[in-house]
PDB file of C-alpha atoms in Angstrom:
ATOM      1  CA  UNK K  26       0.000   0.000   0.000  1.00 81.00           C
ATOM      2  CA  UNK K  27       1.227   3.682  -1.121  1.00 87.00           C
ATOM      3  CA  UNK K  28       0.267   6.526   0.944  1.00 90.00           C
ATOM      4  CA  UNK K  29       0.669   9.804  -0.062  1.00 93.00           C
ATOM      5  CA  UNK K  30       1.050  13.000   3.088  1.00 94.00           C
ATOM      6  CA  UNK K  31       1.909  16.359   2.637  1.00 96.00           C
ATOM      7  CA  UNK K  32       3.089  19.252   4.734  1.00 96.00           C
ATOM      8  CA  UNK K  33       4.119  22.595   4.489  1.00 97.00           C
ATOM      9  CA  UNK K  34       0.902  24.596   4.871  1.00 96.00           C
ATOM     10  CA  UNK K  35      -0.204  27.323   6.806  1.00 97.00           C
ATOM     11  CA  UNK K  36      -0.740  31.050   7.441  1.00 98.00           C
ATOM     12  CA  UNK K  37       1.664  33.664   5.617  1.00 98.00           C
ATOM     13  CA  UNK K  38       1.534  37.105   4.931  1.00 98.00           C
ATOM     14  CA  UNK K  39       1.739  38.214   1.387  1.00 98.00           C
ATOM     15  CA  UNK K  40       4.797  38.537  -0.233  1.00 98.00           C
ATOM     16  CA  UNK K  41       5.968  35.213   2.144  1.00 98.00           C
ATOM     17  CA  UNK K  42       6.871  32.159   1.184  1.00 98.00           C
ATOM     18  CA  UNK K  43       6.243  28.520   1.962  1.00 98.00           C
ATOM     19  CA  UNK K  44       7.433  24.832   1.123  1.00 98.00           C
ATOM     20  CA  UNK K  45       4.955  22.357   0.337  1.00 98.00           C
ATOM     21  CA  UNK K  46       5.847  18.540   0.512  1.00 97.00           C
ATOM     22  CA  UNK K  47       4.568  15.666  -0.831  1.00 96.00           C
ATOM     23  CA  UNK K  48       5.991  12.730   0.438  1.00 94.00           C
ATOM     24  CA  UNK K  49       5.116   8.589  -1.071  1.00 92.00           C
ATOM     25  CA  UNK K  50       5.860   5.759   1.505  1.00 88.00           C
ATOM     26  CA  UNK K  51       5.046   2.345   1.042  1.00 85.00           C
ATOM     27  CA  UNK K  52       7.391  -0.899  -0.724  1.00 79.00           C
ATOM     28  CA  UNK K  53       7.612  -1.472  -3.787  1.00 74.00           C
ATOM     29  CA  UNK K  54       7.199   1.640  -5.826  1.00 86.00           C
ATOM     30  CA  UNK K  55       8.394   4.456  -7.539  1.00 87.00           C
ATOM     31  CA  UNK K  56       6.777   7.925  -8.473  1.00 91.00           C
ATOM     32  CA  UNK K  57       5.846   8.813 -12.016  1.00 92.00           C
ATOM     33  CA  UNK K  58       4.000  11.878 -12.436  1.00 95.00           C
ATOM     34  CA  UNK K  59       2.959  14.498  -9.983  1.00 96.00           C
ATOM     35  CA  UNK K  60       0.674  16.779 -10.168  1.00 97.00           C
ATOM     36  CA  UNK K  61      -0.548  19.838  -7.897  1.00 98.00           C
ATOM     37  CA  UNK K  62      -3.700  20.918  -6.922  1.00 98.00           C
ATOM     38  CA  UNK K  63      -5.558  23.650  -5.076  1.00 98.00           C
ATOM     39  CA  UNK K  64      -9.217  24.306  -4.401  1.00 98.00           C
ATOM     40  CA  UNK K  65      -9.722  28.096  -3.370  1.00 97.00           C
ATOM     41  CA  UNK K  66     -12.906  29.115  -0.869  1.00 95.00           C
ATOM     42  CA  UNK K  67     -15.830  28.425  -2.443  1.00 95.00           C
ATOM     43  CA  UNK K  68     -14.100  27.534  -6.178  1.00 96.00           C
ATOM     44  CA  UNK K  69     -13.027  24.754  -8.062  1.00 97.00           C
ATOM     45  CA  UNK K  70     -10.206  22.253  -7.643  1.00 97.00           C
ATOM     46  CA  UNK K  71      -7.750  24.171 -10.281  1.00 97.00           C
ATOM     47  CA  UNK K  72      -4.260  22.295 -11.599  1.00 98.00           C
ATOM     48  CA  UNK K  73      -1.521  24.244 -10.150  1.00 98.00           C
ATOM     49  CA  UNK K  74       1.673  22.772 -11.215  1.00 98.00           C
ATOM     50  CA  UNK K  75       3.107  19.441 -12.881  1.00 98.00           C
ATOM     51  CA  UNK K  76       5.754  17.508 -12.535  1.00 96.00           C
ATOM     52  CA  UNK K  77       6.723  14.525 -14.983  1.00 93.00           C
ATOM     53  CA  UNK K  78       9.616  11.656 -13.787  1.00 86.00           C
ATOM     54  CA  UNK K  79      11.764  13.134 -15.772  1.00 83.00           C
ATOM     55  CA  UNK K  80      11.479  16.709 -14.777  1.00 79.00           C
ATOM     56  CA  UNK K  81       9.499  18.487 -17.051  1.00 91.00           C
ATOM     57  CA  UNK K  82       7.193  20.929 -15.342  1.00 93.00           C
ATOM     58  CA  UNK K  83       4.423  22.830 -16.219  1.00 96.00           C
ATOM     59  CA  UNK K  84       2.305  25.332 -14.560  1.00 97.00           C
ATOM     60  CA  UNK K  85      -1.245  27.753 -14.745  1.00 97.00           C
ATOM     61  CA  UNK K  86      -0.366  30.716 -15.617  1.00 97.00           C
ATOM     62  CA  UNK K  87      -1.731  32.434 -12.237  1.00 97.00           C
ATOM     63  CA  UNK K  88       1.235  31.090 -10.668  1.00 98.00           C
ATOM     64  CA  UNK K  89       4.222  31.204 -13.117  1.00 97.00           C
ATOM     65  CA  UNK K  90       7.649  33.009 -12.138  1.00 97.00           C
ATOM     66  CA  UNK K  91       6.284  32.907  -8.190  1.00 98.00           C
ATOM     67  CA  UNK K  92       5.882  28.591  -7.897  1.00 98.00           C
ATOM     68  CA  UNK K  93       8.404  26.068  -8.326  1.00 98.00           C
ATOM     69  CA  UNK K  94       7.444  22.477  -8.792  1.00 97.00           C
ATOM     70  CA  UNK K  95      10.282  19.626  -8.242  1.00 96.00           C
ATOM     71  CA  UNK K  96      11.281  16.283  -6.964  1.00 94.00           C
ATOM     72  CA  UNK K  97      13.978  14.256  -5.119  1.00 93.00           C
ATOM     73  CA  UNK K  98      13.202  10.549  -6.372  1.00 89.00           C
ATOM     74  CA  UNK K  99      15.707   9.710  -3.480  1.00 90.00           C
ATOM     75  CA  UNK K 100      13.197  10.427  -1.193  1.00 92.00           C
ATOM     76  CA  UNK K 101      10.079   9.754  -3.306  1.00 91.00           C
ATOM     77  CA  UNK K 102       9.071  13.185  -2.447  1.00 94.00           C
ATOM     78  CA  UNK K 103       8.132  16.334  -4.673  1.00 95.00           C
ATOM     79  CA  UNK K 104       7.938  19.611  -3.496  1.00 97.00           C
ATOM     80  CA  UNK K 105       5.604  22.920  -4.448  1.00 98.00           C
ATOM     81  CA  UNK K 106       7.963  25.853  -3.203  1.00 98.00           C
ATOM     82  CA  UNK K 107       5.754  29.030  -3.088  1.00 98.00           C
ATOM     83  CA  UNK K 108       7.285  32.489  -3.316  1.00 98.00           C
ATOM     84  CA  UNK K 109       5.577  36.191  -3.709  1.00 98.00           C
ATOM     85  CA  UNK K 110       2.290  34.406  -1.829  1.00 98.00           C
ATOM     86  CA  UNK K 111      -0.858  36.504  -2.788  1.00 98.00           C
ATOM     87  CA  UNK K 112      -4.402  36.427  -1.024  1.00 97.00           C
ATOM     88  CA  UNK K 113      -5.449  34.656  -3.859  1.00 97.00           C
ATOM     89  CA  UNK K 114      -3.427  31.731  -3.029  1.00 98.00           C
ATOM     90  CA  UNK K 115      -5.074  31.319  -0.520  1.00 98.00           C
ATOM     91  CA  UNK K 116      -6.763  27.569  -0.896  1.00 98.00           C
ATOM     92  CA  UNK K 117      -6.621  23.886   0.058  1.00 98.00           C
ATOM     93  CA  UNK K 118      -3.542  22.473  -1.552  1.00 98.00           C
ATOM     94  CA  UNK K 119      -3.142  18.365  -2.969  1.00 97.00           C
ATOM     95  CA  UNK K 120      -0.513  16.779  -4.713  1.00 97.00           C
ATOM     96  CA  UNK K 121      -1.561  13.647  -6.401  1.00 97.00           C
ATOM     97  CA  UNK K 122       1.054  11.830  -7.785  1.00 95.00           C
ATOM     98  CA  UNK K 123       1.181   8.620 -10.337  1.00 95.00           C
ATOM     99  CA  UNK K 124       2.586   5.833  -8.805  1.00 93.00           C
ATOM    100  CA  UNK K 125       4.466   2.793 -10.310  1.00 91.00           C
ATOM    101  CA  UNK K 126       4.665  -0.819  -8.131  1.00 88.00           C
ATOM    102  CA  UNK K 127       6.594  -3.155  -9.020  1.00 87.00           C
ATOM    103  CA  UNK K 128       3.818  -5.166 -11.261  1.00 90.00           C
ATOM    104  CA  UNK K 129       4.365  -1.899 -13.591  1.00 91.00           C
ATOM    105  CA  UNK K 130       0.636  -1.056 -13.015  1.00 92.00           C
ATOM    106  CA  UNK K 131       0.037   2.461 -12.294  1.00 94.00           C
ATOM    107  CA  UNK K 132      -2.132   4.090 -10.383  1.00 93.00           C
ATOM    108  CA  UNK K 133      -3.416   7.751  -8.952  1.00 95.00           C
ATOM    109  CA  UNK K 134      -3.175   8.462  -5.294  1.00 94.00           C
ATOM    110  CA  UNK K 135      -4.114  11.721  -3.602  1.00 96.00           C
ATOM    111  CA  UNK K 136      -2.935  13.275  -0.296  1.00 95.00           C
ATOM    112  CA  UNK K 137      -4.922  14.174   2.241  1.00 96.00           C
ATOM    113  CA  UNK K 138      -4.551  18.184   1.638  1.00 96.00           C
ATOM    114  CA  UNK K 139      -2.695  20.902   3.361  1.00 97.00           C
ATOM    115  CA  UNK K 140      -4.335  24.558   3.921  1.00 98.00           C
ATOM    116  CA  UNK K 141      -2.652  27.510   2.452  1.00 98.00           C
ATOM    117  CA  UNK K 142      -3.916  30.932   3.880  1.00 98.00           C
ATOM    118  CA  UNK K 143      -2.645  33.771   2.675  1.00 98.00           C
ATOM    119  CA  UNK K 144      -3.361  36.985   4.918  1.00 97.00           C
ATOM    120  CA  UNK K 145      -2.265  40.342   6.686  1.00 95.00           C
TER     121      UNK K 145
END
């Protein structure tokens, strides 16, 4: 069994900064792809960022030259670094990541969400 739990969230002014993680523990397994996810107050889950095994990223546009998506496949973990935080941030943040076992099948996991508020 793969779990998937994340950290990093919390309260931070604008302009701040903060490290999400997104971290795969089980046997067995490695991590494909990985996206991110956020789902603001009262909106829609939106794709954030993207991540492939490989390292090519990809990201909405909201968030470009402010979020940095990468991975350490040491440590089967992929982080969402988030610079020049704006209210609008502000939101319920999951990674969900593609995960390989050793049968090759793959298969989507989610985390369990961390909140990201973003407030003076």
């Amino acid at each position: 069994q793969v779990q998937l739990v994340e950290s990093g969230g919390g309260l931070v002014q604008p302009g701040g900064s903060l490290r999400l993680s997104c971290a795969a523990s089980g046997s067995s397994f490695s991590i494909n792809a990985v996206d991110y996810y956020r789902r603001p107050p009262g909106k829609e889950l939106e794709l954030v960022a993207a991540i492939t095994r490989g390292g090519p990223t990809k990201y909405t546009d909201s968030v470009k030259g402010r979020f940095t998506i990468s991975r350490d496949n040491t440590k089967n973990t992929v982080y969402l670094q988030m610079n020049s935080l704006k209210p609008e941030d502000t939101a319920l943040y999951y990674c969900k990541a593609e995960i390989r076992r050793s049968d090759n099948t793959l298969t989507w996991y989610w985390g369990q969400g961390t909140q990201v508020t973003v407030s003076s």
